[in-house]
Amino acid sequence: MKNSSPDEPSPGRLLATPHSRRAFLKGMGIAAGATVILTSEVSAQDATAPAEQAVKYYGNGPQKISLKINGTEQSVEVEPRTTLLDALREQLHLTGPKEVCDRGSCGCCTVLLDGKAVTSCMMLAMDAQGHEVTTVEGIAKDPKYKAMLEGYYENDGAQCGFCIPGFVVRTAAMLEENPSPSPEEMRKGLSGNICRCGTYTKIFESVAAAAKGGAK
Amino acid sequence: MTINNNVALENNRPRVDIRQKVTGAAKYTADQYPAKLMYARMIRFPYGKGIVESADLDAARAVPGVLEVELDTSKTYEYQGASMGHVAAESLDAIDDAIAALKLKFDYEKPRVRQRQLFRSVPEPNESEKQKLAPVFEKAAAVVEATYETQVQTHSCLEPHGSVADHRGDSAVIWGSTQGTFAYLDGIKDVCGLPPAKITVHNEYVGGGFGSKFGPDKEGTLAARLSKKYKRPCKAMLDRREEHLDGGCRPGSIQYMRMAVDKNGKILGGRMYMASSVGYREGGGGVANVAGRIYDLGTLVRSDTEITLNSQSPRAFRAPGWPQGVFGVESMMDELAAKIKMDPLEFRKINDVSERRKRQLDRGAELIGWKNRKPDGASPGRIKRGIGVASAMWPTWPTVCSAACDIHRDGTVEVRSGVQDIGTGTFTVVTDVAANELGIDRDLVTGKVGNSEYPRGPGSGGSVVSRSVAPAVRKACADAKEQLIKALASHWKTTPSEVTMVDGNFMFGEKKATWKEACSVISGDKITGNGRTETGAEGSSDGSSDCVQFAEVEVDTETGIVRVVKIVAVHSAGQIVNRKTIENQICGGVAQGISYALFEQRILDRNTGGMLNDGFIDYKIAGPVDIPEIIPVLDATEQDTGVRPIGEPATIPTAGAIANAVANAIGARVRSLPITPAKVLAALEEARKGATA
């Protein structure tokens, strides 16, 4: 044996040393002293904080902040490292957005931020202040999306269903930009999301029906 | 049991739980947040093989919010992701902080990770095998010798494995992401220290299983143990890396074959030597033997072996052994046909053991446009088109399943069985079969599954659930309906045999009662009927499912990129219950097959044993842009009166059909999955060299 006794950099990927974003983001916080959550590079590009937000300083312990979610201001207590997804699920128990990859590569945690689709695992909760966050629960209640949801209902757009809330939110954002996508545009528009059951064929039929139904 | 043929069972309505799934209202195990929840996670070994040299347990235990830390530093760990212990804490953040505070140091050795390097040569056949095979090869018009290879594929269920356990002292409520309600219950009862009747396992919604989620596993027992100890609910879910490392995988394989064929296209026999690459200890391998099930392979001498790797052990993965076995054999089928210059479709029909599948071959050939298929490599231009085919089947075996049916006074019906819906449409099958048997609208029926308090049924393994829950539900409903008719007859002062049901109404002479009116005569709240099947195979006798799939692909000969253009999937699944859900499942099986054929592969680092692609960023599974037009064809006849398997067969032949289509397109064969651009280019290069040599 005696190959190494790694501190860092590690030759393998050390599971037991959390290179998780949770730890990474916390590390950033410590490095900055009093944490300054600016328009962070790790947040989704669309999620630029308003200018007045950029000068607000936070410590690195839990902080009370207010988030506007599905039209209602809600108070949450988050650390600088807390992702928007964790705030939604762990604190508000809004469980439509799912944690699957925790790296922005599956789309299952997709929410709307000011109407644009973002993966909420890739965004800090603090960065969502001052924005309108819409989860699938909000979409489900909004009459504006009735035709889109009907498209999914009528075409059996789910198997195990774990990825579907993410697809639904992504579809809402896609149809907003392009109300009548071609099959190819549809595939590209949904390409940030994956489904392990392989429900894609029925999802395409759902989205096509939604587009035809005039969903926005 | 009588099968109700008065009303067509088949319907085309969406699954009954579609709204809950689309709106995010469906609550999975991962979505459970009971009050006073604590969290637990395992501490995982980061190398292929090695030991823990040091750990600062005191520092980890001192992290605020940490409840306990346990770590076994005495063992040699044999795969990345092996559990060394656990942390329990008030929050996931505290768990991460505790693991960091451990400041773990390790020592590791070079692991066993590459199946091809570890594969010892094909052993010489022994004397009796030689004697057996001698006439086969003497009579042969052609012999093909080839070795096929398949990769390790991880299950990658989107909902991770995990559990939320709430031990309440003299009872327990447990949410488990499991495809086996009762396997879970049986596995957890001793940990809870409670009789099964005092434990309720909930698995109403399960975010995929594919064979990897039966018993409670380490995470389930950990949550139950800690909940009991701390007298509060405990949640233990894996993360994505843990899913890839310890959440299940399909074993890899190396398949050596030497097969002989006569000039008429009849396979004479040959030799197969099959190696499966498994986990750190033997077990869990296996390449399906299709001889006699798909093709008559003549005189066959076959032996199997396993190669151990420093990795997790394989788990059952949707048709264990079959996608890899069919990829190998179907590749060989095309190579044999090519050698005797026979059309691969004709060649299959000569050797197939199923008349039904031969008809399916004709039907699929027409839909894919087989008559336009060009000779191998004859497609012109840079981007070449090809068509390929592969076949499969799925057997059945006796399965015991129970169900109960409550008819309420208000006319509503509740049907329960402790089977589960892992995306397979079980809620819908239970509901639709009940509505059909009772002769009422689906909207009056609530199907209930995924709860250990319901009558016992099988786990979702071997594609047995639909076919066994359907007769159990029928019997339960028939029992309840018989009691209802008895009550109505007594109300009408006649005998039950005088009461008939016409167009959903009960009749006796001039008397008529709608379903709801009939139910109103029930004394008490409800009537309960019970049903049980010992075989799970009522209906027409032949219990197996047959299928063929055709693939059309485009191969870019400059980049090596394969794009699937179209898949035609012809499947028999007995009597169809719900057309939408079954088509959905077939298309899904095809999508998984495409993913297996072209993209997925676990890659372990040869020095550390660490998985290099342990997330969805670099462990690629098929996404929306990779999905072609998929045409599911349900091959159901009037003779098909029983429900038959579909979950597993749907994914078996896809990779073989794609491999054959690629070979047809480019005139060179990739004998290894996944069919990556690099392998396509290498095969083309080899063919070019062969042509000029």
JSON list of N, CA, C and O in Angstrom, two decimals, chain A residues 1-4 6-7 13 16 22 81 89-90 95 98 100 153-154 156 158-160 187 193 196-197 200, chain B residues 15 21 27-28 30-31 33 39 47 53 93 96 99 106-108 154-155 240 580 584 600 614 622 627:
[
{"chain": "A", "resi": 1, "resn": "MET", "atom": "N", "xyz": [0.85, -1.19, 0.00]},
{"chain": "A", "resi": 1, "resn": "MET", "atom": "CA", "xyz": [0.00, 0.00, 0.00]},
{"chain": "A", "resi": 1, "resn": "MET", "atom": "C", "xyz": [0.89, 1.25, 0.00]},
{"chain": "A", "resi": 1, "resn": "MET", "atom": "O", "xyz": [1.84, 1.32, -0.74]},
{"chain": "A", "resi": 2, "resn": "LYS", "atom": "N", "xyz": [0.63, 2.15, 0.87]},
{"chain": "A", "resi": 2, "resn": "LYS", "atom": "CA", "xyz": [1.40, 3.40, 0.96]},
{"chain": "A", "resi": 2, "resn": "LYS", "atom": "C", "xyz": [1.42, 4.13, -0.38]},
{"chain": "A", "resi": 2, "resn": "LYS", "atom": "O", "xyz": [2.48, 4.51, -0.87]},
{"chain": "A", "resi": 3, "resn": "ASN", "atom": "N", "xyz": [0.34, 4.25, -0.97]},
{"chain": "A", "resi": 3, "resn": "ASN", "atom": "CA", "xyz": [0.29, 5.03, -2.20]},
{"chain": "A", "resi": 3, "resn": "ASN", "atom": "C", "xyz": [0.21, 6.51, -1.89]},
{"chain": "A", "resi": 3, "resn": "ASN", "atom": "O", "xyz": [0.86, 7.31, -2.52]},
{"chain": "A", "resi": 4, "resn": "SER", "atom": "N", "xyz": [-0.60, 6.83, -0.91]},
{"chain": "A", "resi": 4, "resn": "SER", "atom": "CA", "xyz": [-0.67, 8.24, -0.55]},
{"chain": "A", "resi": 4, "resn": "SER", "atom": "C", "xyz": [-1.49, 8.36, 0.71]},
{"chain": "A", "resi": 4, "resn": "SER", "atom": "O", "xyz": [-2.19, 7.45, 1.12]},
{"chain": "A", "resi": 6, "resn": "PRO", "atom": "N", "xyz": [-3.66, 11.33, 1.30]},
{"chain": "A", "resi": 6, "resn": "PRO", "atom": "CA", "xyz": [-3.91, 12.63, 0.69]},
{"chain": "A", "resi": 6, "resn": "PRO", "atom": "C", "xyz": [-4.54, 13.64, 1.63]},
{"chain": "A", "resi": 6, "resn": "PRO", "atom": "O", "xyz": [-5.50, 13.31, 2.31]},
{"chain": "A", "resi": 7, "resn": "ASP", "atom": "N", "xyz": [-3.98, 14.78, 1.72]},
{"chain": "A", "resi": 7, "resn": "ASP", "atom": "CA", "xyz": [-4.72, 15.90, 2.28]},
{"chain": "A", "resi": 7, "resn": "ASP", "atom": "C", "xyz": [-5.41, 16.56, 1.11]},
{"chain": "A", "resi": 7, "resn": "ASP", "atom": "O", "xyz": [-6.56, 16.38, 0.86]},
{"chain": "A", "resi": 13, "resn": "ARG", "atom": "N", "xyz": [-11.41, 11.06, -6.01]},
{"chain": "A", "resi": 13, "resn": "ARG", "atom": "CA", "xyz": [-12.40, 12.02, -5.55]},
{"chain": "A", "resi": 13, "resn": "ARG", "atom": "C", "xyz": [-12.87, 11.54, -4.21]},
{"chain": "A", "resi": 13, "resn": "ARG", "atom": "O", "xyz": [-13.45, 10.50, -4.07]},
{"chain": "A", "resi": 16, "resn": "ALA", "atom": "N", "xyz": [-15.31, 11.08, 1.30]},
{"chain": "A", "resi": 16, "resn": "ALA", "atom": "CA", "xyz": [-15.37, 11.40, 2.71]},
{"chain": "A", "resi": 16, "resn": "ALA", "atom": "C", "xyz": [-14.93, 12.84, 2.98]},
{"chain": "A", "resi": 16, "resn": "ALA", "atom": "O", "xyz": [-15.05, 13.33, 4.08]},
{"chain": "A", "resi": 22, "resn": "ARG", "atom": "N", "xyz": [-22.30, 22.54, -1.27]},
{"chain": "A", "resi": 22, "resn": "ARG", "atom": "CA", "xyz": [-22.61, 23.04, 0.05]},
{"chain": "A", "resi": 22, "resn": "ARG", "atom": "C", "xyz": [-21.32, 23.51, 0.73]},
{"chain": "A", "resi": 22, "resn": "ARG", "atom": "O", "xyz": [-21.22, 24.63, 1.22]},
{"chain": "A", "resi": 81, "resn": "ARG", "atom": "N", "xyz": [-24.56, 29.59, 2.22]},
{"chain": "A", "resi": 81, "resn": "ARG", "atom": "CA", "xyz": [-24.37, 28.43, 1.34]},
{"chain": "A", "resi": 81, "resn": "ARG", "atom": "C", "xyz": [-25.68, 27.75, 0.95]},
{"chain": "A", "resi": 81, "resn": "ARG", "atom": "O", "xyz": [-25.68, 26.83, 0.13]},
{"chain": "A", "resi": 89, "resn": "ARG", "atom": "N", "xyz": [-37.35, 23.39, -0.39]},
{"chain": "A", "resi": 89, "resn": "ARG", "atom": "CA", "xyz": [-37.74, 22.05, 0.08]},
{"chain": "A", "resi": 89, "resn": "ARG", "atom": "C", "xyz": [-37.64, 21.92, 1.59]},
{"chain": "A", "resi": 89, "resn": "ARG", "atom": "O", "xyz": [-38.59, 21.54, 2.26]},
{"chain": "A", "resi": 90, "resn": "GLU", "atom": "N", "xyz": [-36.44, 22.18, 2.11]},
{"chain": "A", "resi": 90, "resn": "GLU", "atom": "CA", "xyz": [-36.18, 21.88, 3.52]},
{"chain": "A", "resi": 90, "resn": "GLU", "atom": "C", "xyz": [-36.95, 22.82, 4.45]},
{"chain": "A", "resi": 90, "resn": "GLU", "atom": "O", "xyz": [-37.33, 22.44, 5.54]},
{"chain": "A", "resi": 95, "resn": "THR", "atom": "N", "xyz": [-42.18, 20.74, -2.33]},
{"chain": "A", "resi": 95, "resn": "THR", "atom": "CA", "xyz": [-41.42, 19.57, -2.78]},
{"chain": "A", "resi": 95, "resn": "THR", "atom": "C", "xyz": [-41.63, 19.24, -4.26]},
{"chain": "A", "resi": 95, "resn": "THR", "atom": "O", "xyz": [-41.19, 18.19, -4.72]},
{"chain": "A", "resi": 98, "resn": "LYS", "atom": "N", "xyz": [-37.41, 18.87, -7.35]},
{"chain": "A", "resi": 98, "resn": "LYS", "atom": "CA", "xyz": [-36.74, 17.71, -6.77]},
{"chain": "A", "resi": 98, "resn": "LYS", "atom": "C", "xyz": [-35.22, 17.88, -6.78]},
{"chain": "A", "resi": 98, "resn": "LYS", "atom": "O", "xyz": [-34.66, 18.42, -7.74]},
{"chain": "A", "resi": 100, "resn": "VAL", "atom": "N", "xyz": [-32.06, 15.95, -7.50]},
{"chain": "A", "resi": 100, "resn": "VAL", "atom": "CA", "xyz": [-31.67, 14.72, -8.16]},
{"chain": "A", "resi": 100, "resn": "VAL", "atom": "C", "xyz": [-30.16, 14.66, -8.40]},
{"chain": "A", "resi": 100, "resn": "VAL", "atom": "O", "xyz": [-29.48, 13.75, -7.99]},
{"chain": "A", "resi": 153, "resn": "TYR", "atom": "N", "xyz": [-51.73, 16.18, -18.80]},
{"chain": "A", "resi": 153, "resn": "TYR", "atom": "CA", "xyz": [-52.70, 15.21, -18.25]},
{"chain": "A", "resi": 153, "resn": "TYR", "atom": "C", "xyz": [-53.20, 14.27, -19.35]},
{"chain": "A", "resi": 153, "resn": "TYR", "atom": "O", "xyz": [-53.26, 13.06, -19.18]},
{"chain": "A", "resi": 154, "resn": "GLU", "atom": "N", "xyz": [-53.60, 14.86, -20.46]},
{"chain": "A", "resi": 154, "resn": "GLU", "atom": "CA", "xyz": [-54.28, 14.08, -21.49]},
{"chain": "A", "resi": 154, "resn": "GLU", "atom": "C", "xyz": [-53.34, 13.14, -22.23]},
{"chain": "A", "resi": 154, "resn": "GLU", "atom": "O", "xyz": [-53.78, 12.16, -22.84]},
{"chain": "A", "resi": 156, "resn": "ASP", "atom": "N", "xyz": [-50.64, 11.58, -20.85]},
{"chain": "A", "resi": 156, "resn": "ASP", "atom": "CA", "xyz": [-49.93, 10.67, -19.95]},
{"chain": "A", "resi": 156, "resn": "ASP", "atom": "C", "xyz": [-48.45, 11.04, -19.84]},
{"chain": "A", "resi": 156, "resn": "ASP", "atom": "O", "xyz": [-47.57, 10.17, -19.92]},
{"chain": "A", "resi": 158, "resn": "ALA", "atom": "N", "xyz": [-46.04, 11.26, -17.90]},
{"chain": "A", "resi": 158, "resn": "ALA", "atom": "CA", "xyz": [-45.29, 10.88, -16.69]},
{"chain": "A", "resi": 158, "resn": "ALA", "atom": "C", "xyz": [-45.24, 9.37, -16.58]},
{"chain": "A", "resi": 158, "resn": "ALA", "atom": "O", "xyz": [-46.17, 8.68, -16.99]},
{"chain": "A", "resi": 159, "resn": "GLN", "atom": "N", "xyz": [-44.13, 8.86, -16.01]},
{"chain": "A", "resi": 159, "resn": "GLN", "atom": "CA", "xyz": [-44.14, 7.46, -15.55]},
{"chain": "A", "resi": 159, "resn": "GLN", "atom": "C", "xyz": [-43.94, 7.50, -14.03]},
{"chain": "A", "resi": 159, "resn": "GLN", "atom": "O", "xyz": [-44.90, 7.73, -13.31]},
{"chain": "A", "resi": 160, "resn": "CYS", "atom": "N", "xyz": [-42.69, 7.36, -13.56]},
{"chain": "A", "resi": 160, "resn": "CYS", "atom": "CA", "xyz": [-42.53, 7.46, -12.10]},
{"chain": "A", "resi": 160, "resn": "CYS", "atom": "C", "xyz": [-42.85, 8.88, -11.65]},
{"chain": "A", "resi": 160, "resn": "CYS", "atom": "O", "xyz": [-43.28, 9.11, -10.54]},
{"chain": "A", "resi": 187, "resn": "ARG", "atom": "N", "xyz": [-37.31, 19.51, -28.62]},
{"chain": "A", "resi": 187, "resn": "ARG", "atom": "CA", "xyz": [-36.26, 18.67, -28.04]},
{"chain": "A", "resi": 187, "resn": "ARG", "atom": "C", "xyz": [-35.13, 19.54, -27.48]},
{"chain": "A", "resi": 187, "resn": "ARG", "atom": "O", "xyz": [-34.63, 19.29, -26.39]},
{"chain": "A", "resi": 193, "resn": "ASN", "atom": "N", "xyz": [-33.31, 18.87, -19.31]},
{"chain": "A", "resi": 193, "resn": "ASN", "atom": "CA", "xyz": [-34.00, 17.96, -18.39]},
{"chain": "A", "resi": 193, "resn": "ASN", "atom": "C", "xyz": [-33.83, 16.52, -18.85]},
{"chain": "A", "resi": 193, "resn": "ASN", "atom": "O", "xyz": [-33.84, 16.24, -20.05]},
{"chain": "A", "resi": 196, "resn": "ARG", "atom": "N", "xyz": [-35.39, 9.32, -16.44]},
{"chain": "A", "resi": 196, "resn": "ARG", "atom": "CA", "xyz": [-34.80, 7.99, -16.45]},
{"chain": "A", "resi": 196, "resn": "ARG", "atom": "C", "xyz": [-35.79, 6.93, -16.96]},
{"chain": "A", "resi": 196, "resn": "ARG", "atom": "O", "xyz": [-35.38, 5.94, -17.55]},
{"chain": "A", "resi": 197, "resn": "CYS", "atom": "N", "xyz": [-37.06, 7.14, -16.71]},
{"chain": "A", "resi": 197, "resn": "CYS", "atom": "CA", "xyz": [-38.05, 6.18, -17.23]},
{"chain": "A", "resi": 197, "resn": "CYS", "atom": "C", "xyz": [-38.16, 6.29, -18.75]},
{"chain": "A", "resi": 197, "resn": "CYS", "atom": "O", "xyz": [-38.73, 5.42, -19.39]},
{"chain": "A", "resi": 200, "resn": "TYR", "atom": "N", "xyz": [-40.00, 10.44, -22.63]},
{"chain": "A", "resi": 200, "resn": "TYR", "atom": "CA", "xyz": [-39.86, 11.52, -23.61]},
{"chain": "A", "resi": 200, "resn": "TYR", "atom": "C", "xyz": [-40.95, 11.55, -24.67]},
{"chain": "A", "resi": 200, "resn": "TYR", "atom": "O", "xyz": [-41.47, 12.61, -25.00]},
{"chain": "B", "resi": 15, "resn": "ARG", "atom": "N", "xyz": [-53.13, 7.90, -17.11]},
{"chain": "B", "resi": 15, "resn": "ARG", "atom": "CA", "xyz": [-53.00, 7.20, -15.82]},
{"chain": "B", "resi": 15, "resn": "ARG", "atom": "C", "xyz": [-53.76, 7.99, -14.74]},
{"chain": "B", "resi": 15, "resn": "ARG", "atom": "O", "xyz": [-53.86, 9.22, -14.82]},
{"chain": "B", "resi": 21, "resn": "LYS", "atom": "N", "xyz": [-48.80, 13.86, -10.33]},
{"chain": "B", "resi": 21, "resn": "LYS", "atom": "CA", "xyz": [-47.41, 13.85, -10.78]},
{"chain": "B", "resi": 21, "resn": "LYS", "atom": "C", "xyz": [-47.05, 15.12, -11.53]},
{"chain": "B", "resi": 21, "resn": "LYS", "atom": "O", "xyz": [-45.97, 15.68, -11.35]},
{"chain": "B", "resi": 27, "resn": "LYS", "atom": "N", "xyz": [-46.31, 13.04, -3.32]},
{"chain": "B", "resi": 27, "resn": "LYS", "atom": "CA", "xyz": [-45.25, 13.10, -2.30]},
{"chain": "B", "resi": 27, "resn": "LYS", "atom": "C", "xyz": [-44.48, 11.78, -2.28]},
{"chain": "B", "resi": 27, "resn": "LYS", "atom": "O", "xyz": [-45.02, 10.73, -1.92]},
{"chain": "B", "resi": 28, "resn": "TYR", "atom": "N", "xyz": [-43.23, 11.86, -2.65]},
{"chain": "B", "resi": 28, "resn": "TYR", "atom": "CA", "xyz": [-42.34, 10.70, -2.66]},
{"chain": "B", "resi": 28, "resn": "TYR", "atom": "C", "xyz": [-41.66, 10.61, -1.28]},
{"chain": "B", "resi": 28, "resn": "TYR", "atom": "O", "xyz": [-41.79, 11.52, -0.46]},
{"chain": "B", "resi": 30, "resn": "ALA", "atom": "N", "xyz": [-38.60, 11.08, -0.60]},
{"chain": "B", "resi": 30, "resn": "ALA", "atom": "CA", "xyz": [-37.69, 12.23, -0.47]},
{"chain": "B", "resi": 30, "resn": "ALA", "atom": "C", "xyz": [-38.44, 13.49, -0.05]},
{"chain": "B", "resi": 30, "resn": "ALA", "atom": "O", "xyz": [-37.83, 14.44, 0.43]},
{"chain": "B", "resi": 31, "resn": "ASP", "atom": "N", "xyz": [-39.75, 13.51, -0.26]},
{"chain": "B", "resi": 31, "resn": "ASP", "atom": "CA", "xyz": [-40.54, 14.72, 0.01]},
{"chain": "B", "resi": 31, "resn": "ASP", "atom": "C", "xyz": [-41.17, 14.73, 1.40]},
{"chain": "B", "resi": 31, "resn": "ASP", "atom": "O", "xyz": [-41.95, 15.62, 1.72]},
{"chain": "B", "resi": 33, "resn": "TYR", "atom": "N", "xyz": [-41.29, 15.40, 5.19]},
{"chain": "B", "resi": 33, "resn": "TYR", "atom": "CA", "xyz": [-40.63, 16.22, 6.20]},
{"chain": "B", "resi": 33, "resn": "TYR", "atom": "C", "xyz": [-41.47, 16.24, 7.48]},
{"chain": "B", "resi": 33, "resn": "TYR", "atom": "O", "xyz": [-42.07, 17.25, 7.82]},
{"chain": "B", "resi": 39, "resn": "TYR", "atom": "N", "xyz": [-31.50, 13.94, 10.48]},
{"chain": "B", "resi": 39, "resn": "TYR", "atom": "CA", "xyz": [-30.94, 13.43, 9.22]},
{"chain": "B", "resi": 39, "resn": "TYR", "atom": "C", "xyz": [-29.78, 12.48, 9.49]},
{"chain": "B", "resi": 39, "resn": "TYR", "atom": "O", "xyz": [-29.07, 12.63, 10.48]},
{"chain": "B", "resi": 47, "resn": "TYR", "atom": "N", "xyz": [-11.85, 5.23, -2.09]},
{"chain": "B", "resi": 47, "resn": "TYR", "atom": "CA", "xyz": [-10.95, 4.53, -3.02]},
{"chain": "B", "resi": 47, "resn": "TYR", "atom": "C", "xyz": [-11.47, 3.14, -3.36]},
{"chain": "B", "resi": 47, "resn": "TYR", "atom": "O", "xyz": [-12.35, 2.62, -2.69]},
{"chain": "B", "resi": 53, "resn": "GLU", "atom": "N", "xyz": [-6.58, 5.45, 7.72]},
{"chain": "B", "resi": 53, "resn": "GLU", "atom": "CA", "xyz": [-5.38, 5.58, 8.57]},
{"chain": "B", "resi": 53, "resn": "GLU", "atom": "C", "xyz": [-5.67, 6.37, 9.83]},
{"chain": "B", "resi": 53, "resn": "GLU", "atom": "O", "xyz": [-5.18, 6.06, 10.90]},
{"chain": "B", "resi": 93, "resn": "ASP", "atom": "N", "xyz": [-26.39, 20.19, 6.54]},
{"chain": "B", "resi": 93, "resn": "ASP", "atom": "CA", "xyz": [-25.19, 21.03, 6.63]},
{"chain": "B", "resi": 93, "resn": "ASP", "atom": "C", "xyz": [-24.28, 20.54, 7.76]},
{"chain": "B", "resi": 93, "resn": "ASP", "atom": "O", "xyz": [-23.07, 20.46, 7.61]},
{"chain": "B", "resi": 96, "resn": "ASP", "atom": "N", "xyz": [-22.35, 17.49, 6.66]},
{"chain": "B", "resi": 96, "resn": "ASP", "atom": "CA", "xyz": [-21.22, 17.83, 5.81]},
{"chain": "B", "resi": 96, "resn": "ASP", "atom": "C", "xyz": [-20.06, 18.38, 6.64]},
{"chain": "B", "resi": 96, "resn": "ASP", "atom": "O", "xyz": [-18.90, 18.03, 6.43]},
{"chain": "B", "resi": 99, "resn": "ILE", "atom": "N", "xyz": [-18.31, 15.56, 8.50]},
{"chain": "B", "resi": 99, "resn": "ILE", "atom": "CA", "xyz": [-17.44, 14.71, 7.66]},
{"chain": "B", "resi": 99, "resn": "ILE", "atom": "C", "xyz": [-16.14, 15.44, 7.35]},
{"chain": "B", "resi": 99, "resn": "ILE", "atom": "O", "xyz": [-15.06, 14.86, 7.37]},
{"chain": "B", "resi": 106, "resn": "PHE", "atom": "N", "xyz": [-6.30, 8.24, 4.43]},
{"chain": "B", "resi": 106, "resn": "PHE", "atom": "CA", "xyz": [-6.47, 6.88, 3.91]},
{"chain": "B", "resi": 106, "resn": "PHE", "atom": "C", "xyz": [-5.16, 6.32, 3.38]},
{"chain": "B", "resi": 106, "resn": "PHE", "atom": "O", "xyz": [-4.23, 7.06, 3.07]},
{"chain": "B", "resi": 107, "resn": "ASP", "atom": "N", "xyz": [-5.12, 5.02, 3.26]},
{"chain": "B", "resi": 107, "resn": "ASP", "atom": "CA", "xyz": [-4.08, 4.37, 2.47]},
{"chain": "B", "resi": 107, "resn": "ASP", "atom": "C", "xyz": [-4.80, 3.45, 1.50]},
{"chain": "B", "resi": 107, "resn": "ASP", "atom": "O", "xyz": [-5.80, 2.83, 1.85]},
{"chain": "B", "resi": 108, "resn": "TYR", "atom": "N", "xyz": [-4.31, 3.40, 0.27]},
{"chain": "B", "resi": 108, "resn": "TYR", "atom": "CA", "xyz": [-5.03, 2.57, -0.69]},
{"chain": "B", "resi": 108, "resn": "TYR", "atom": "C", "xyz": [-4.07, 1.83, -1.59]},
{"chain": "B", "resi": 108, "resn": "TYR", "atom": "O", "xyz": [-2.90, 2.19, -1.72]},
{"chain": "B", "resi": 154, "resn": "THR", "atom": "N", "xyz": [-25.15, 2.09, -14.50]},
{"chain": "B", "resi": 154, "resn": "THR", "atom": "CA", "xyz": [-25.75, 2.29, -13.17]},
{"chain": "B", "resi": 154, "resn": "THR", "atom": "C", "xyz": [-27.25, 2.52, -13.31]},
{"chain": "B", "resi": 154, "resn": "THR", "atom": "O", "xyz": [-27.71, 3.05, -14.31]},
{"chain": "B", "resi": 155, "resn": "HIS", "atom": "N", "xyz": [-27.99, 2.14, -12.28]},
{"chain": "B", "resi": 155, "resn": "HIS", "atom": "CA", "xyz": [-29.46, 2.25, -12.36]},
{"chain": "B", "resi": 155, "resn": "HIS", "atom": "C", "xyz": [-29.90, 3.70, -12.53]},
{"chain": "B", "resi": 155, "resn": "HIS", "atom": "O", "xyz": [-30.82, 3.99, -13.29]},
{"chain": "B", "resi": 240, "resn": "ARG", "atom": "N", "xyz": [-26.47, 11.93, -5.38]},
{"chain": "B", "resi": 240, "resn": "ARG", "atom": "CA", "xyz": [-26.28, 11.38, -6.73]},
{"chain": "B", "resi": 240, "resn": "ARG", "atom": "C", "xyz": [-25.01, 10.54, -6.84]},
{"chain": "B", "resi": 240, "resn": "ARG", "atom": "O", "xyz": [-24.98, 9.50, -7.50]},
{"chain": "B", "resi": 580, "resn": "LYS", "atom": "N", "xyz": [-52.41, 3.92, -23.11]},
{"chain": "B", "resi": 580, "resn": "LYS", "atom": "CA", "xyz": [-51.45, 5.02, -22.93]},
{"chain": "B", "resi": 580, "resn": "LYS", "atom": "C", "xyz": [-50.29, 4.62, -22.03]},
{"chain": "B", "resi": 580, "resn": "LYS", "atom": "O", "xyz": [-49.13, 4.88, -22.34]},
{"chain": "B", "resi": 584, "resn": "ASN", "atom": "N", "xyz": [-46.43, 4.15, -23.17]},
{"chain": "B", "resi": 584, "resn": "ASN", "atom": "CA", "xyz": [-45.45, 4.97, -22.47]},
{"chain": "B", "resi": 584, "resn": "ASN", "atom": "C", "xyz": [-44.29, 4.11, -21.95]},
{"chain": "B", "resi": 584, "resn": "ASN", "atom": "O", "xyz": [-43.11, 4.46, -22.10]},
{"chain": "B", "resi": 600, "resn": "GLU", "atom": "N", "xyz": [-24.24, 5.27, -21.97]},
{"chain": "B", "resi": 600, "resn": "GLU", "atom": "CA", "xyz": [-23.92, 5.02, -20.57]},
{"chain": "B", "resi": 600, "resn": "GLU", "atom": "C", "xyz": [-22.70, 4.11, -20.39]},
{"chain": "B", "resi": 600, "resn": "GLU", "atom": "O", "xyz": [-22.57, 3.11, -21.09]},
{"chain": "B", "resi": 614, "resn": "ASP", "atom": "N", "xyz": [-19.22, 10.27, -11.93]},
{"chain": "B", "resi": 614, "resn": "ASP", "atom": "CA", "xyz": [-20.22, 9.91, -10.93]},
{"chain": "B", "resi": 614, "resn": "ASP", "atom": "C", "xyz": [-21.32, 10.96, -10.76]},
{"chain": "B", "resi": 614, "resn": "ASP", "atom": "O", "xyz": [-21.88, 11.11, -9.69]},
{"chain": "B", "resi": 622, "resn": "ALA", "atom": "N", "xyz": [-29.60, 9.22, -21.98]},
{"chain": "B", "resi": 622, "resn": "ALA", "atom": "CA", "xyz": [-30.28, 9.81, -23.13]},
{"chain": "B", "resi": 622, "resn": "ALA", "atom": "C", "xyz": [-31.21, 10.94, -22.68]},
{"chain": "B", "resi": 622, "resn": "ALA", "atom": "O", "xyz": [-31.98, 10.78, -21.73]},
{"chain": "B", "resi": 627, "resn": "ILE", "atom": "N", "xyz": [-33.75, 11.35, -28.48]},
{"chain": "B", "resi": 627, "resn": "ILE", "atom": "CA", "xyz": [-34.89, 10.44, -28.65]},
{"chain": "B", "resi": 627, "resn": "ILE", "atom": "C", "xyz": [-35.49, 10.59, -30.04]},
{"chain": "B", "resi": 627, "resn": "ILE", "atom": "O", "xyz": [-35.94, 11.67, -30.43]}
]
